[in-house]
CSV table of C-alpha atoms and ligand atoms in Angstrom, one decimal:
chain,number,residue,atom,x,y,z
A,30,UNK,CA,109.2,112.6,77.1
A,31,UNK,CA,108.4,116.3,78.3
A,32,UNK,CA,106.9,117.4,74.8
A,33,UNK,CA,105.3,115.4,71.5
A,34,UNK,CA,103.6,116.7,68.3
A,35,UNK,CA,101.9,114.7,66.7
A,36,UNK,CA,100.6,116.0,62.8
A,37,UNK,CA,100.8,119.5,63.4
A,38,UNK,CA,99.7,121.5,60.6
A,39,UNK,CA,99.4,125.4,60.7
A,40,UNK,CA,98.1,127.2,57.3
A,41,UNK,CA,98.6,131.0,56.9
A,42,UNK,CA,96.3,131.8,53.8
A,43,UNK,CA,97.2,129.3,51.7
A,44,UNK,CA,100.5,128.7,52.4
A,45,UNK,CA,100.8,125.6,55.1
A,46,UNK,CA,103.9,127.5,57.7
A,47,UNK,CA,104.1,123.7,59.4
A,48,UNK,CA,102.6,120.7,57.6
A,49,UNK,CA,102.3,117.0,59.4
A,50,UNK,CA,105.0,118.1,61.7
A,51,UNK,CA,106.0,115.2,64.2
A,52,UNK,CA,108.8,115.1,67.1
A,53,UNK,CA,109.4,114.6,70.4
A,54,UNK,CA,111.8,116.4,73.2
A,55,UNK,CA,112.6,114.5,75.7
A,56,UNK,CA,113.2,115.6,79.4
A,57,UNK,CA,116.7,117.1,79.9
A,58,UNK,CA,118.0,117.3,76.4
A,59,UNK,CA,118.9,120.3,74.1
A,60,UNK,CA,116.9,119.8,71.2
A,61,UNK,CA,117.7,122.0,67.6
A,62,UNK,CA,115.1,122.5,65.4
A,63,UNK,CA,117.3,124.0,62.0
A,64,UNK,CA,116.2,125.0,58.4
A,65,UNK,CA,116.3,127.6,55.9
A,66,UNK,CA,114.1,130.9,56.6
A,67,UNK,CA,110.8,130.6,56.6
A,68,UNK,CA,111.0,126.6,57.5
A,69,UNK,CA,108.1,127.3,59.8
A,70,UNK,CA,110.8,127.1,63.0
A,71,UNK,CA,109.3,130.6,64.7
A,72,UNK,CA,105.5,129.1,64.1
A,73,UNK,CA,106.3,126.0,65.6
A,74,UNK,CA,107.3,128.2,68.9
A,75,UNK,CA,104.1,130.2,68.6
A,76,UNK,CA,102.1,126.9,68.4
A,77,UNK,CA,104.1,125.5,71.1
A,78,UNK,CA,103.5,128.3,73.7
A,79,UNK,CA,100.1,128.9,72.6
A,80,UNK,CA,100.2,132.2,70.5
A,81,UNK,CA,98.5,130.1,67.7
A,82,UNK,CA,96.7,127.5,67.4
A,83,UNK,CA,97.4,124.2,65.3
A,84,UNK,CA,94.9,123.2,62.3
A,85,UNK,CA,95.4,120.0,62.7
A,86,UNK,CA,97.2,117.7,65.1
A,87,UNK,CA,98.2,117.4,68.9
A,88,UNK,CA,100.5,119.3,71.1
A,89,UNK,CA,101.1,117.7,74.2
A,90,UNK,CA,103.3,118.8,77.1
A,91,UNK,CA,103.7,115.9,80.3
A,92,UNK,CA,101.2,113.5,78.0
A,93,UNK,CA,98.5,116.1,78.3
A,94,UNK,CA,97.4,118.4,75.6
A,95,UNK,CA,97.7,122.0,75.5
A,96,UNK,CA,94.8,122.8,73.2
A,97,UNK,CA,93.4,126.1,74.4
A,98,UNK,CA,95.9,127.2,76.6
A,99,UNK,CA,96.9,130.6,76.2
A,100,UNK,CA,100.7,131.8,76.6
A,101,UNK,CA,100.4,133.3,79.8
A,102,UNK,CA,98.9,129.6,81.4
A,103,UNK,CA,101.5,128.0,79.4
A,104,UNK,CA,104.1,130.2,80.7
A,105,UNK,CA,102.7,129.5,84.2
A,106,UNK,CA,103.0,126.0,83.3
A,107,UNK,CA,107.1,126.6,82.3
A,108,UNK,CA,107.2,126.8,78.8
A,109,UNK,CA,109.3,130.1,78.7
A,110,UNK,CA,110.5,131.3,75.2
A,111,UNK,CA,113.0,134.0,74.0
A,112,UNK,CA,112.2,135.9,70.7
A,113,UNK,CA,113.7,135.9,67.8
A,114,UNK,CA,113.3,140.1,67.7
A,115,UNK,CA,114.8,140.6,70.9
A,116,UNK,CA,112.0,141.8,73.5
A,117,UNK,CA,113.6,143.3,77.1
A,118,UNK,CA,112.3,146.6,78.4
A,119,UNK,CA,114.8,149.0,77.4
A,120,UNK,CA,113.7,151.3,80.5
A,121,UNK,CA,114.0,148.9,83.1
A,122,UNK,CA,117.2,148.2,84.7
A,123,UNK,CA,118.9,144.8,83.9
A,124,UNK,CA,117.8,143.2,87.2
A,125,UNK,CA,114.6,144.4,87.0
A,126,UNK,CA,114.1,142.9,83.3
A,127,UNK,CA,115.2,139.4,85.1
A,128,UNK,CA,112.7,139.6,87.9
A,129,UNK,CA,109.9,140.8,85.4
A,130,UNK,CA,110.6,136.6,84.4
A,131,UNK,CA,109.9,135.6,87.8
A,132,UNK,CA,106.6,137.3,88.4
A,133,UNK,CA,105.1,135.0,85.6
A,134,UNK,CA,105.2,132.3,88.6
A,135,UNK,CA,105.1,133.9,91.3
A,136,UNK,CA,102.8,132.5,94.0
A,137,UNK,CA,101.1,135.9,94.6
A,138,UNK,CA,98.8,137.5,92.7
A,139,UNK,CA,98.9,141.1,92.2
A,140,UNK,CA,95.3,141.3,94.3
A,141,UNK,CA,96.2,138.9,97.2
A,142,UNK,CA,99.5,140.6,97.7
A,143,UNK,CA,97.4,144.0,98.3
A,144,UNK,CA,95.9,142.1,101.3
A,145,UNK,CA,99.6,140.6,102.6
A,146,UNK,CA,101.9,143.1,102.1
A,147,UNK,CA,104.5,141.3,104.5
A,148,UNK,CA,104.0,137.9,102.4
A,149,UNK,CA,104.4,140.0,98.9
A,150,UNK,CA,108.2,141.3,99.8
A,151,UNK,CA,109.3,138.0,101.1
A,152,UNK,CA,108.6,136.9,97.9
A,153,UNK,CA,110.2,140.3,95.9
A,154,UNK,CA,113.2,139.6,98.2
A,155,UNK,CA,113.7,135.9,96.9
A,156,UNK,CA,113.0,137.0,93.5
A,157,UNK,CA,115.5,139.9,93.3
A,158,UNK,CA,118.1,136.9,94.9
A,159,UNK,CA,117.5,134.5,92.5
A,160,UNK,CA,117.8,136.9,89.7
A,161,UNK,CA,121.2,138.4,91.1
A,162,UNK,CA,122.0,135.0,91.1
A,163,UNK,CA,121.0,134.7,87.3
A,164,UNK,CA,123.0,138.0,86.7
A,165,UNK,CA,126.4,136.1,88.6
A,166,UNK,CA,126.0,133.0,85.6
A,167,UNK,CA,125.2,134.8,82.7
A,168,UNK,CA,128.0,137.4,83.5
A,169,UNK,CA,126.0,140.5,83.9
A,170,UNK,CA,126.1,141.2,87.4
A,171,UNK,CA,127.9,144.3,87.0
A,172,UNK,CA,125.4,145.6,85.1
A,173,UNK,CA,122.3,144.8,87.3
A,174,UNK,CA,121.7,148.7,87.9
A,175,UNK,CA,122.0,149.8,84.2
A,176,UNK,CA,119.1,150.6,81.7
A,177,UNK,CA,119.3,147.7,79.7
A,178,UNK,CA,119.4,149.6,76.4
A,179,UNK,CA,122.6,150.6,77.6
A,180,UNK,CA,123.6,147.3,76.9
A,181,UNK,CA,125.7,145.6,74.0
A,182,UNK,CA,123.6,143.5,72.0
A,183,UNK,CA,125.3,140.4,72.9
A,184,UNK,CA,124.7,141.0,76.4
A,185,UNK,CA,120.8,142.1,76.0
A,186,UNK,CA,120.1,138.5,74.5
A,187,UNK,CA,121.7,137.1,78.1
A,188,UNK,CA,119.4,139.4,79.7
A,189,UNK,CA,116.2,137.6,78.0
A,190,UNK,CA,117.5,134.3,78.5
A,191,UNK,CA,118.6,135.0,82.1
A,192,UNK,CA,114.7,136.5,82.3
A,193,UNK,CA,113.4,133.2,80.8
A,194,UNK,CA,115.4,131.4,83.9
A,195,UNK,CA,113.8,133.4,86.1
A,196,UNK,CA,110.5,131.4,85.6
A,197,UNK,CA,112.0,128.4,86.6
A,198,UNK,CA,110.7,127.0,83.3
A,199,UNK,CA,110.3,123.1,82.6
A,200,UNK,CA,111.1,123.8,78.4
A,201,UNK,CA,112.7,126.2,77.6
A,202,UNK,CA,112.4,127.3,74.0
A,203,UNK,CA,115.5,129.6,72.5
A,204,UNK,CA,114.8,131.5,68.9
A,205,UNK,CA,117.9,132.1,67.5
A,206,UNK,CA,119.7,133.0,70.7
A,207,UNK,CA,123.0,133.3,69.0
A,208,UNK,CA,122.1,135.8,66.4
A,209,UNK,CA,124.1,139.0,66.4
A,210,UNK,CA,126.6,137.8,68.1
A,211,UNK,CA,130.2,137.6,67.9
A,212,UNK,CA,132.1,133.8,67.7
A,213,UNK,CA,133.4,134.9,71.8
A,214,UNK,CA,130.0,135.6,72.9
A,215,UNK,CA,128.4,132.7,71.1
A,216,UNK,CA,130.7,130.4,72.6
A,217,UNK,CA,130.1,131.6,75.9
A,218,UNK,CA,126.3,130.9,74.9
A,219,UNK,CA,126.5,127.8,74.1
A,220,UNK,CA,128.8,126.8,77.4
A,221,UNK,CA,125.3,128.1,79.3
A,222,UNK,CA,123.4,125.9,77.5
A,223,UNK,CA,125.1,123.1,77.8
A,224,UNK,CA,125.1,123.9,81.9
A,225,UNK,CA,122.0,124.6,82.0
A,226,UNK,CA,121.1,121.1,80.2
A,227,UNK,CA,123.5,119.9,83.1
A,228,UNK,CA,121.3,120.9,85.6
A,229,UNK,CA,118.1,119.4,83.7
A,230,UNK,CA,116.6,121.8,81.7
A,231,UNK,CA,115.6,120.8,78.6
A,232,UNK,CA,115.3,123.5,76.0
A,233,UNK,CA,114.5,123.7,72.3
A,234,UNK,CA,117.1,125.6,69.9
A,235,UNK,CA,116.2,127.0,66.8
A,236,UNK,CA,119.4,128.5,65.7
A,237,UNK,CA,121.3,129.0,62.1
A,238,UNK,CA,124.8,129.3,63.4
A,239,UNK,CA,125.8,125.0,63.0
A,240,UNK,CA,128.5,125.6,65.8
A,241,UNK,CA,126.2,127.0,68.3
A,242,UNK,CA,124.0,124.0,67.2
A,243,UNK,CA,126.1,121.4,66.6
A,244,UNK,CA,127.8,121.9,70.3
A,245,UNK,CA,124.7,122.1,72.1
A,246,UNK,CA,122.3,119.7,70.8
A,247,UNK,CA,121.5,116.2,71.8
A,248,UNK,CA,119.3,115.8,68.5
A,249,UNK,CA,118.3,118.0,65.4
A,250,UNK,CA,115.1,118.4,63.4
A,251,UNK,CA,115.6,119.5,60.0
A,252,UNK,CA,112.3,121.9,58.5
A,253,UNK,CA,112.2,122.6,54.8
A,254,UNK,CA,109.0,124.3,53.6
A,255,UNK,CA,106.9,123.2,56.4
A,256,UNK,CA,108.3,119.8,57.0
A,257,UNK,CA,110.5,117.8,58.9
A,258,UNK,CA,113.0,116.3,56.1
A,259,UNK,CA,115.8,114.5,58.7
A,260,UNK,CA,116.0,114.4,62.3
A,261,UNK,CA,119.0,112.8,64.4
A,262,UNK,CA,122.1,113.3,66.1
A,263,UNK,CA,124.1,115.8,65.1
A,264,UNK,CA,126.6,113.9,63.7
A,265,UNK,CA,123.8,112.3,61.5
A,266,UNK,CA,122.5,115.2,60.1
A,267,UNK,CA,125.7,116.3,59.1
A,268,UNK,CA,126.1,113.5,56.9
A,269,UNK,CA,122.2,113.7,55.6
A,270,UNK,CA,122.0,114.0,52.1
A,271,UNK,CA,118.4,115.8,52.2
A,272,UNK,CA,119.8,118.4,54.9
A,273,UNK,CA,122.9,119.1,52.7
A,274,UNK,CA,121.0,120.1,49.4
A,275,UNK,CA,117.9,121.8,51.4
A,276,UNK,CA,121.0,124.3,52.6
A,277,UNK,CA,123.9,124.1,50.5
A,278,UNK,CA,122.8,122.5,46.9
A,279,UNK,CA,124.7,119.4,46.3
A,280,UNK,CA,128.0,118.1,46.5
A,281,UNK,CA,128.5,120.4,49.6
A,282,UNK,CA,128.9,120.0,53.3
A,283,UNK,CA,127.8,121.8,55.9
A,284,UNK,CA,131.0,122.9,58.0
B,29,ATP,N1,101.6,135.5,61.3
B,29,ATP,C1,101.8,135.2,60.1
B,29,ATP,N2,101.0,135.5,59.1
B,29,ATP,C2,101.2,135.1,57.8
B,29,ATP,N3,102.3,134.3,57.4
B,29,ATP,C3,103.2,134.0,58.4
B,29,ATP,C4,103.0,134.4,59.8
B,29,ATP,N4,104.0,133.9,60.5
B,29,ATP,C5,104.8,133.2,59.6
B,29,ATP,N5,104.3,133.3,58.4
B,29,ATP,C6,104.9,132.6,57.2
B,29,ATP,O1,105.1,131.3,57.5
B,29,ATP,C7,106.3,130.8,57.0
B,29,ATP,C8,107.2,130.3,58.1
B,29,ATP,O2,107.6,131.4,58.9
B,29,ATP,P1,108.5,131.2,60.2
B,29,ATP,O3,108.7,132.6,60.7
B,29,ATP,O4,107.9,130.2,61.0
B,29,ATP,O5,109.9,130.7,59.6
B,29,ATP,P2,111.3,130.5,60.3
B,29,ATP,O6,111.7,129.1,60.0
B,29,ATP,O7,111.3,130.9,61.7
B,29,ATP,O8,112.2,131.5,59.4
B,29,ATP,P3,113.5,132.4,59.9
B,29,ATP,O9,114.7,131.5,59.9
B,29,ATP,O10,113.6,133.4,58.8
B,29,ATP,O11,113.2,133.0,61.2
B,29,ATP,C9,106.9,131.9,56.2
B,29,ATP,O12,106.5,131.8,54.8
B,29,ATP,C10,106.3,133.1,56.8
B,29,ATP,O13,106.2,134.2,55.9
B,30,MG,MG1,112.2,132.4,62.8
């Protein structure tokens, strides 16, 4: 397996966000983590890339823990994230926004490429190819040359992912990637997550729309209040009983 927690706790004040929080994501699989707002889903991300640290338990990523790395190591490590709140650089053109993803690991430092210039735009040429190439799958290449607030907002979420790709990342971690948009554009979505789990990527989805979810995952964690309350495939989680009345109330299903 690519990722475990292991009794992951994470107080804010007094209010526990994540409490005894246990799975595992293994290598290659889409993995949904679902509940009702304020589940703790967006902490478990910032505990998983490093932005905070756990009370209690154990993160581990390749069977080694990740206690005191900080994003940017992690990120050099490939644990890439989108963000819930949308964050691309609205003055940067769209291509540049995707190879702003690539820098994160790229082999030469801002300091040594002062000293190899010739070695530095070797490596800016592959990046800008690899991102054009990013551009081609998610659609956008037309846009490369555009400000990216020009963008619709259902394109500007590609954008991020497509700059999360750009990292070559080992886990990938999506916050709500379908969010804003339409059923067309979410559909197209989740077709790129499913290649991209294709191609061995393995990515963890916290999403609320159950189609986007439901079609892409290989298994589902179910947060209430902190906790996991149900996890399987998505066909069991449909059917769970505790899942149904943490979102619906009883005597309901979720579509
Ligand atoms: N930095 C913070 N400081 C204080 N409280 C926080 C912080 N981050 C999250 N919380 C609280 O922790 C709980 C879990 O929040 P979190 O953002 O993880 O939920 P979520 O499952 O992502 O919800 P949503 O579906 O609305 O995005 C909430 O009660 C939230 O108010
Ligand atoms: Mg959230």
């Amino acid at each position: 397996m690519l990722l475990q927690l292991d009794g992951v706790t994470k107080h804010f004040g007094g209010i526990a966000a994540v409490r005894n929080v246990g799975f595992e994501a293994d290598e290659g699989k889409v993995l949904a983590l679902i509940g009702p707002n304020g589940a703790g889903k967006t902490t478990l991300f910032n505990l998983i890339t490093g932005a905070l640290e756990p009370d209690q338990g154990v993160i581990a990523l390749k069977g080694q823990t990740i206690k005191g790395l900080k994003p940017f190591q992690l990120a050099a490590g490939g644990v890439t994230r989108t963000f819930q709140n949308l964050q691309i650089f609205n003055s940067m053109t769209v291509l540049e926004n995707v190879m702003a993803g690539a820098y994160l690991r790229g082999k030469k430092g801002f300091l040594r490429s002062l000293f190899s210039y010739h070695g530095w735009c070797k490596e800016e040429k592959m990046i800008r190819e690899k991102s054009l190439v990013l551009l081609e799958e998610t659609g956008l290449a037309e846009t490369a040359g555009r400000p990216a607030s020009t963008l619709p907002f259902g394109q500007k979420r590609l954008v991020e992912i497509a700059r999360a790709l750009a990292s070559d990342p080992c886990l990938l971690l999506l916050d709500e990637p379908a969010a804003g948009l339409n059923s067309e554009e979410s559909a197209v979505l989740t077709n790129y997550i499913n290649k991209l789990r294709d191609r061995g990527t393995t990515m963890i989805l916290i999403e609320h729309d159950m189609e986007t979810v439901m079609n892409a995952a290989d298994k589902i964690i179910v947060l209430n209040f902190g906790e996991v309350i149900a996890q399987g495939t998505p066909a069991e989680i449909q059917a769970h009983p505790e899942v149904i009345k943490a979102y619906l109330g009883e005597d309901e299903k979720i579509a």
